[in-house]
């Protein structure tokens, strides 16, 4: 690319020089012709007045103020025999015979006579006088050619080195300017070969390239975090699947024992089904989370009454809560409607309620489900007075398969909150938690005010 720019630059420079040279040479030629023509007119008038003697007088007068470029003057009769010739020492190299041998009427008005020795040239204008004699006035081109030669020399001595220097400088500068791009390419190659830690060294110039490098490194950082997260999640899934699978295998081995009675055999098979159900639930929930996170989850949004949602969730968990001596209080305006997938929202509330009961100690505690409309939309909260969440766990409880230390003796897969958050996000909402150890936990869902159309939720 740089090479092309430089070649174009050189061509443009040569073109500009060519135009300037042409302009200069035509201007000089025009000027010379004007000078010769004026002199010719002047001499023709003098000749008409007093013939050759008057002309000679005039010429000797001119000699006193000898010009740097004297005029060549010749008068010839109708047969082209020279009657008068002013031939200075400057024109020693010119063969005047050539003029005598070529009849003026056959010559163009303007002609050039070249010197035989030094390559100098004489520009001549030929004019027919009223008495049919010929007047020829000329001037050497030496001065003009010297000037043009000087111009060419200046071009060769100044402009060519300048262009070459510009070419080299341009190549060097573009080589330097493209350094971050080369580093970028190198890094992309490294990432391609599996080195996710590769980063582009920042040029630190504070320009657009610097910004691009910063953004690119930021993007790599994010990709690396995502990949590590995915690897971690995969490890967790593998780890969490191993336990029920090992158990399942153990139970199946027992069932294989030939001396087992039918009832014991049935019981063992029943346990096998339980274990496989747990594995299936785990895999299905993981699939649901991925679908919700990637936007592939099929939602069927419609107008849903929040109080109805609360009531059915509370009814579902009434017995479990009662067993633990916990009461569930529902507080929501009668006519509070949200646009949501009712089944998925019920699943969200069920998960939050299940956790609230699970992580509340027995007896005397209350769980409160509240909903209210605000200027940004609708807020739905599930608050318990249970064990609460340590500060360090707050960011991790949303991760797949994460379970708090205090929760390990409770049933659960560590997937409930991941699913809750993914479904809420699929509804364009958000969820947050406020909690302190021993002081209970309040999970709050924020749903946007705009009623979503069915298509907004469905991916093609
Ligand atoms: P699970 O309940 O199956 O462990 P979740 O994804 O539902 O998985 O919750 C993740 C973790 O968050 C739990 O293990 C627990 O430590 C913490 N947690 C969730 N809800 C509550 C709650 N209401 N009170 C205290 N801790 C909670």
XYZ file of C-alpha atoms and ligand atoms in Angstrom:
487
model
C 0.000 0.000 0.000
C 2.755 2.403 1.044
C 4.699 1.544 -2.110
C 1.674 2.439 -4.216
C 1.229 5.784 -2.459
C 4.906 6.572 -2.995
C 4.793 5.636 -6.690
C 1.716 7.836 -7.130
C 3.533 10.653 -5.293
C 6.544 10.344 -7.586
C 4.365 10.278 -10.701
C 2.436 13.348 -9.519
C 5.722 15.181 -8.815
C 7.017 14.375 -12.303
C 3.725 15.436 -13.839
C 3.768 18.741 -11.951
C 7.341 19.336 -13.018
C 6.413 18.533 -16.643
C 3.528 21.018 -16.564
C 5.704 23.727 -14.979
C 8.468 23.072 -17.532
C 6.041 23.272 -20.456
C 4.499 26.490 -19.144
C 7.896 28.089 -18.649
C 9.221 27.103 -22.074
C 6.077 28.263 -23.936
C 6.046 31.562 -22.010
C 9.708 32.151 -22.839
C 9.142 31.271 -26.480
C 6.154 33.583 -26.686
C 8.194 36.372 -25.138
C 11.088 35.847 -27.576
C 8.724 35.864 -30.529
C 7.150 39.101 -29.340
C 10.585 40.748 -28.994
C 11.676 39.531 -32.470
C 8.376 40.593 -34.002
C 8.563 44.092 -32.505
C 12.112 44.521 -33.763
C 11.072 43.261 -37.207
C 8.209 45.784 -37.382
C 10.523 48.594 -36.309
C 13.156 47.661 -38.880
C 10.564 47.244 -41.636
C 9.344 50.816 -40.988
C 12.874 52.156 -41.047
C 13.556 50.292 -44.285
C 10.452 51.717 -45.853
C 11.554 55.200 -44.812
C 15.108 55.184 -46.074
C 16.133 51.773 -47.261
C 19.271 49.960 -46.190
C 21.318 53.104 -45.268
C 18.751 54.156 -42.645
C 18.736 50.647 -41.350
C 22.533 50.610 -41.046
C 22.442 53.894 -39.136
C 19.959 52.501 -36.718
C 21.941 49.322 -36.238
C 25.158 51.143 -35.452
C 23.191 53.192 -32.924
C 21.964 49.995 -31.303
C 25.508 48.649 -31.135
C 26.389 51.380 -28.683
C 23.895 49.918 -26.263
C 24.929 46.409 -27.087
C 22.372 43.997 -25.792
C 23.257 40.703 -24.277
C 21.243 39.038 -27.018
C 21.856 40.996 -30.236
C 19.465 40.635 -33.164
C 20.332 38.784 -36.306
C 19.203 40.887 -39.308
C 19.246 39.975 -42.988
C 17.744 41.651 -46.036
C 17.540 39.691 -49.273
C 16.204 40.579 -52.667
C 13.427 38.687 -54.432
C 15.995 36.106 -55.624
C 17.221 35.617 -52.059
C 20.582 37.267 -52.681
C 21.795 38.833 -49.412
C 21.716 42.632 -49.603
C 22.350 43.295 -45.945
C 23.524 41.036 -43.156
C 24.173 41.694 -39.561
C 26.102 38.678 -38.374
C 27.854 39.090 -35.038
C 30.655 36.945 -33.683
C 27.998 35.109 -31.672
C 26.813 33.418 -34.826
C 30.138 32.231 -36.155
C 28.910 28.663 -35.905
C 25.789 29.298 -38.002
C 25.859 28.407 -41.639
C 24.146 31.426 -43.184
C 24.434 29.785 -46.569
C 21.535 27.605 -45.544
C 19.352 30.716 -45.461
C 20.594 31.806 -48.860
C 19.897 28.392 -50.304
C 16.349 28.170 -49.046
C 14.039 30.732 -50.721
C 12.188 32.789 -48.050
C 8.823 32.319 -49.711
C 9.199 28.589 -49.175
C 10.177 29.015 -45.541
C 7.536 29.236 -42.827
C 7.173 32.624 -41.156
C 9.016 31.310 -38.102
C 12.030 29.068 -38.560
C 15.010 27.752 -36.596
C 18.588 27.702 -37.789
C 20.902 25.437 -35.821
C 24.587 26.140 -35.211
C 26.962 23.502 -36.523
C 29.363 23.546 -33.564
C 27.823 24.338 -30.134
C 24.221 23.248 -30.707
C 22.953 26.810 -30.284
C 19.895 27.817 -32.299
C 18.604 30.948 -33.975
C 14.930 31.730 -34.104
C 14.076 33.722 -37.213
C 10.991 35.571 -38.408
C 10.746 36.222 -42.163
C 8.782 39.194 -43.550
C 8.044 40.304 -47.108
C 8.776 44.012 -47.555
C 6.649 46.210 -49.899
C 9.456 46.269 -52.516
C 9.402 42.440 -52.583
C 12.620 42.203 -50.637
C 12.801 39.936 -47.595
C 13.529 41.022 -44.083
C 14.663 38.328 -41.629
C 15.123 39.092 -37.931
C 16.245 36.564 -35.391
C 17.573 35.969 -31.932
C 19.540 33.096 -30.421
C 17.771 30.599 -28.184
C 20.851 30.166 -26.022
C 19.563 32.212 -23.086
C 16.220 30.560 -23.139
C 17.708 27.109 -23.290
C 20.141 27.938 -20.535
C 17.245 28.935 -18.324
C 15.339 25.766 -19.100
C 18.457 23.701 -18.509
C 18.857 25.392 -15.137
C 15.288 24.484 -14.375
C 15.972 20.847 -15.269
C 19.103 20.888 -13.140
C 17.198 22.268 -10.161
C 14.658 19.497 -10.577
C 17.376 16.861 -10.723
C 19.416 18.323 -7.871
C 16.648 19.306 -5.468
C 13.372 17.724 -6.358
C 14.549 14.173 -7.082
C 16.450 13.836 -3.754
C 13.466 15.464 -2.053
C 11.079 12.936 -3.593
C 13.380 10.044 -2.721
C 13.730 11.353 0.814
C 9.936 11.729 1.049
C 9.545 8.188 -0.273
C 11.971 6.768 2.293
C 10.507 8.929 5.080
C 6.957 7.937 4.160
C 7.896 4.262 4.092
C 9.580 4.572 7.491
C 6.675 6.477 9.040
C 4.059 4.081 7.726
C 6.182 1.144 8.900
C 6.181 2.704 12.370
C 2.489 3.627 12.234
C 1.558 0.065 11.266
C 3.485 -1.457 14.179
C 0.338 -1.814 16.365
C -1.460 -3.497 13.450
C 1.396 -5.994 13.119
C 1.245 -6.591 16.873
C -2.521 -7.070 16.515
C -2.041 -9.657 13.757
C 0.624 -11.428 15.811
C -1.726 -11.570 18.810
C -4.608 -12.891 16.698
C -2.276 -15.663 15.452
C -1.309 -16.499 19.045
C -4.979 -16.639 20.090
C -5.713 -18.797 17.038
C -3.096 -21.290 18.190
C -4.737 -21.453 21.619
C -2.811 -18.902 23.686
C -5.686 -16.999 25.321
C -3.281 -14.976 27.485
C -1.771 -13.177 24.468
C -2.336 -9.391 24.497
C -1.376 -6.595 22.127
C 1.235 -4.236 23.619
C -0.378 -0.763 23.729
C 1.403 1.839 21.564
C 0.534 4.456 24.225
C 0.037 7.137 21.584
C -3.457 8.059 22.763
C -4.812 7.989 19.197
C -7.445 5.823 17.504
C -5.040 2.882 17.127
C -4.299 3.031 20.836
C -8.042 2.965 21.499
C -8.486 0.016 19.122
C -5.718 -1.922 20.908
C -7.316 -1.139 24.281
C -10.733 -2.335 23.086
C -9.223 -5.427 21.484
C -7.367 -6.364 24.681
C -10.571 -5.742 26.672
C -12.451 -8.050 24.323
C -9.778 -10.761 24.720
C -10.000 -10.329 28.481
C -13.766 -10.869 28.360
C -13.480 -13.884 26.074
C -10.861 -15.413 28.363
C -13.081 -14.867 31.414
C -16.036 -16.381 29.570
C -14.058 -19.413 28.459
C -12.679 -19.908 31.965
C -16.229 -19.556 33.304
C -17.507 -22.111 30.819
C -14.664 -24.493 31.649
C -15.411 -24.025 35.346
C -19.123 -24.662 34.803
C -18.338 -27.760 32.765
C -16.014 -29.027 35.509
C -18.723 -28.394 38.091
C -21.333 -30.198 36.008
C -18.996 -33.164 35.529
C -18.205 -33.176 39.221
C -21.843 -32.868 40.296
C -22.957 -35.558 37.880
C -20.317 -37.991 39.083
C -21.808 -38.326 42.563
C -25.373 -39.325 41.525
C -23.986 -41.479 38.689
C -21.676 -43.354 41.093
C -24.589 -43.788 43.475
C -26.773 -45.027 40.638
C -24.116 -47.549 39.634
C -23.759 -48.765 43.222
C -27.508 -49.271 43.577
C -27.655 -51.062 40.223
C -24.840 -53.371 41.349
C -26.825 -54.285 44.469
C -29.862 -55.013 42.288
C -27.730 -57.386 40.237
C -27.106 -59.614 43.238
C -28.957 -62.822 42.522
C -30.002 -63.531 46.134
C -32.126 -60.375 46.441
C -35.801 -60.898 47.198
C -38.376 -59.377 44.856
C -39.420 -56.632 47.296
C -35.784 -55.604 47.931
C -35.155 -55.720 44.197
C -38.104 -53.390 43.561
C -36.920 -51.025 46.269
C -33.440 -50.887 44.764
C -34.868 -50.183 41.323
C -37.030 -47.439 42.852
C -33.861 -45.816 44.213
C -32.311 -46.140 40.781
C -35.230 -44.174 39.311
C -34.902 -41.529 42.026
C -31.223 -41.058 41.273
C -31.810 -40.871 37.503
C -34.620 -38.340 38.111
C -32.195 -36.148 39.997
C -29.693 -36.359 37.151
C -32.438 -35.580 34.628
C -33.655 -32.612 36.673
C -30.130 -31.286 36.818
C -29.587 -31.662 33.066
C -33.004 -30.157 32.234
C -32.397 -27.180 34.510
C -28.954 -26.633 32.989
C -30.537 -26.688 29.527
C -33.236 -24.232 30.633
C -30.617 -21.830 32.008
C -28.612 -21.946 28.771
C -31.737 -21.408 26.689
C -32.853 -18.462 28.808
C -29.378 -16.920 28.789
C -28.898 -17.258 25.050
C -32.408 -16.023 24.296
C -33.481 -19.381 22.855
C -36.076 -19.978 25.595
C -39.596 -19.905 24.169
C -41.619 -17.521 26.306
C -45.302 -17.015 25.997
C -45.965 -13.590 27.485
C -49.446 -12.591 28.461
C -51.130 -10.441 31.080
C -50.600 -12.111 34.443
C -52.083 -11.026 37.770
C -49.223 -10.882 40.291
C -51.461 -11.585 43.275
C -52.715 -14.779 41.592
C -49.114 -15.802 40.948
C -48.240 -15.225 44.621
C -51.284 -17.129 45.857
C -50.633 -20.217 43.759
C -46.936 -20.252 44.748
C -47.870 -19.871 48.422
C -50.484 -22.645 48.103
C -47.902 -24.932 46.521
C -45.505 -24.495 49.439
C -48.136 -24.227 52.171
C -47.532 -27.754 53.531
C -43.721 -27.530 53.475
C -43.911 -24.152 55.230
C -46.418 -25.428 57.731
C -44.143 -28.385 58.516
C -41.435 -25.932 59.522
C -43.868 -23.667 61.383
C -43.350 -20.871 58.876
C -46.131 -18.616 57.634
C -46.247 -17.104 54.124
C -47.722 -13.622 53.797
C -48.802 -12.327 50.405
C -49.065 -8.606 49.784
C -49.875 -7.330 46.299
C -52.403 -4.904 44.787
C -55.416 -6.787 43.484
C -55.129 -5.394 39.965
C -51.363 -5.518 39.496
C -50.790 -7.012 36.059
C -47.486 -7.859 34.430
C -46.744 -9.089 30.959
C -44.881 -12.344 31.446
C -44.743 -16.042 30.741
C -46.975 -17.274 33.582
C -45.420 -20.754 33.868
C -41.847 -19.399 33.926
C -42.742 -16.659 36.432
C -44.397 -19.286 38.635
C -41.155 -21.301 38.421
C -39.162 -18.201 39.471
C -41.399 -17.556 42.486
C -41.386 -21.246 43.414
C -37.585 -21.309 43.454
C -37.360 -18.161 45.597
C -40.025 -19.430 47.974
C -38.408 -22.870 48.166
C -35.065 -21.252 49.122
C -36.746 -18.915 51.622
C -38.307 -21.921 53.404
C -35.207 -24.101 53.033
C -32.869 -21.517 54.516
C -35.163 -20.447 57.359
C -34.878 -22.187 60.733
C -37.906 -24.027 62.083
C -40.728 -22.262 63.896
C -42.072 -18.822 64.195
C -40.517 -17.157 61.140
C -42.447 -15.424 58.413
C -41.911 -15.192 54.675
C -43.282 -12.167 52.906
C -44.097 -11.929 49.222
C -44.725 -8.336 48.157
C -45.289 -6.590 44.871
C -45.667 -2.938 43.973
C -45.842 -0.716 40.976
C -43.241 2.038 40.664
C -42.217 4.530 38.008
C -39.787 2.073 36.373
C -42.175 -0.872 36.315
C -43.016 -3.526 38.878
C -40.984 -4.780 41.848
C -41.573 -8.250 43.237
C -39.872 -9.325 46.484
C -39.572 -12.512 48.471
C -38.200 -11.841 51.966
C -37.375 -14.371 54.662
C -35.947 -14.181 58.155
C -33.583 -17.098 57.697
C -29.837 -17.693 57.884
C -28.988 -14.942 55.418
C -26.117 -14.825 52.943
C -22.501 -13.936 53.787
C -21.154 -10.915 51.893
C -18.528 -13.046 50.095
C -21.229 -15.362 48.698
C -23.513 -12.660 47.316
C -21.835 -12.477 43.924
C -21.472 -16.244 43.569
C -24.962 -17.470 44.486
C -26.066 -16.778 40.871
C -23.400 -19.096 39.420
C -24.415 -22.481 38.140
C -24.024 -25.266 40.718
C -22.790 -22.895 43.426
C -23.985 -23.804 46.908
C -23.215 -21.877 50.076
C -21.205 -23.674 52.793
C -24.125 -23.582 55.204
C -26.486 -25.019 52.612
C -24.704 -28.260 51.851
C -26.768 -30.303 54.324
C -29.943 -29.084 52.559
C -31.356 -30.706 49.470
C -30.626 -28.809 46.254
C -28.532 -28.656 43.110
C -27.205 -25.102 43.248
C -29.105 -24.268 40.061
C -32.244 -22.526 41.395
C -30.948 -18.954 41.464
C -29.096 -19.322 38.122
C -32.403 -20.292 36.530
C -34.280 -17.493 38.335
C -31.846 -14.860 37.097
C -31.768 -16.224 33.519
C -35.593 -16.252 33.281
C -35.887 -12.732 34.753
C -33.278 -11.487 32.273
C -35.192 -13.161 29.435
C -38.136 -10.993 30.552
C -35.831 -7.932 30.250
C -35.823 -7.587 34.022
C -33.183 -7.790 36.741
C -32.856 -9.349 40.171
C -30.909 -8.293 43.260
C -30.485 -9.515 46.815
C -30.181 -7.794 50.155
C -29.014 -9.932 52.991
C -26.745 -10.284 55.988
C -25.834 -13.462 57.881
C -28.525 -14.280 60.462
C -30.731 -11.443 59.260
C -32.627 -13.154 56.463
C -32.572 -12.423 52.747
C -34.736 -10.333 50.440
C -34.689 -11.134 46.725
C -36.181 -8.361 44.564
C -37.135 -8.704 40.910
C -37.506 -5.546 38.781
C -39.610 -5.900 35.659
C -39.787 -3.067 33.127
C -43.011 -1.063 32.816
C -43.375 -1.518 29.084
C -45.740 -4.277 28.200
C -43.743 -6.536 25.947
C -45.310 -7.828 22.800
C -45.309 -11.556 22.230
C -42.685 -11.280 19.500
C -40.250 -9.484 21.774
C -39.819 -12.639 23.764
C -39.690 -15.113 20.964
C -36.573 -15.658 19.013
C -36.933 -16.605 15.374
P -29.565 -24.414 46.139
O -30.613 -23.761 46.960
O -30.015 -25.619 45.449
O -28.292 -24.617 46.884
P -29.676 -21.986 44.646
O -29.095 -21.651 43.332
O -31.124 -21.846 44.771
O -29.162 -23.434 44.970
O -28.971 -21.089 45.720
C -27.579 -20.955 45.705
C -27.095 -20.637 47.099
O -27.563 -19.373 47.538
C -27.609 -21.583 48.143
O -26.810 -22.743 48.236
C -27.536 -20.731 49.389
O -26.216 -20.759 49.924
C -27.818 -19.344 48.910
N -29.227 -18.947 49.096
C -30.196 -18.934 48.190
N -31.361 -18.457 48.702
C -31.122 -18.174 49.994
C -31.888 -17.663 51.059
N -33.178 -17.327 50.914
N -31.285 -17.486 52.237
C -29.989 -17.814 52.428
N -29.194 -18.300 51.460
C -29.736 -18.483 50.249
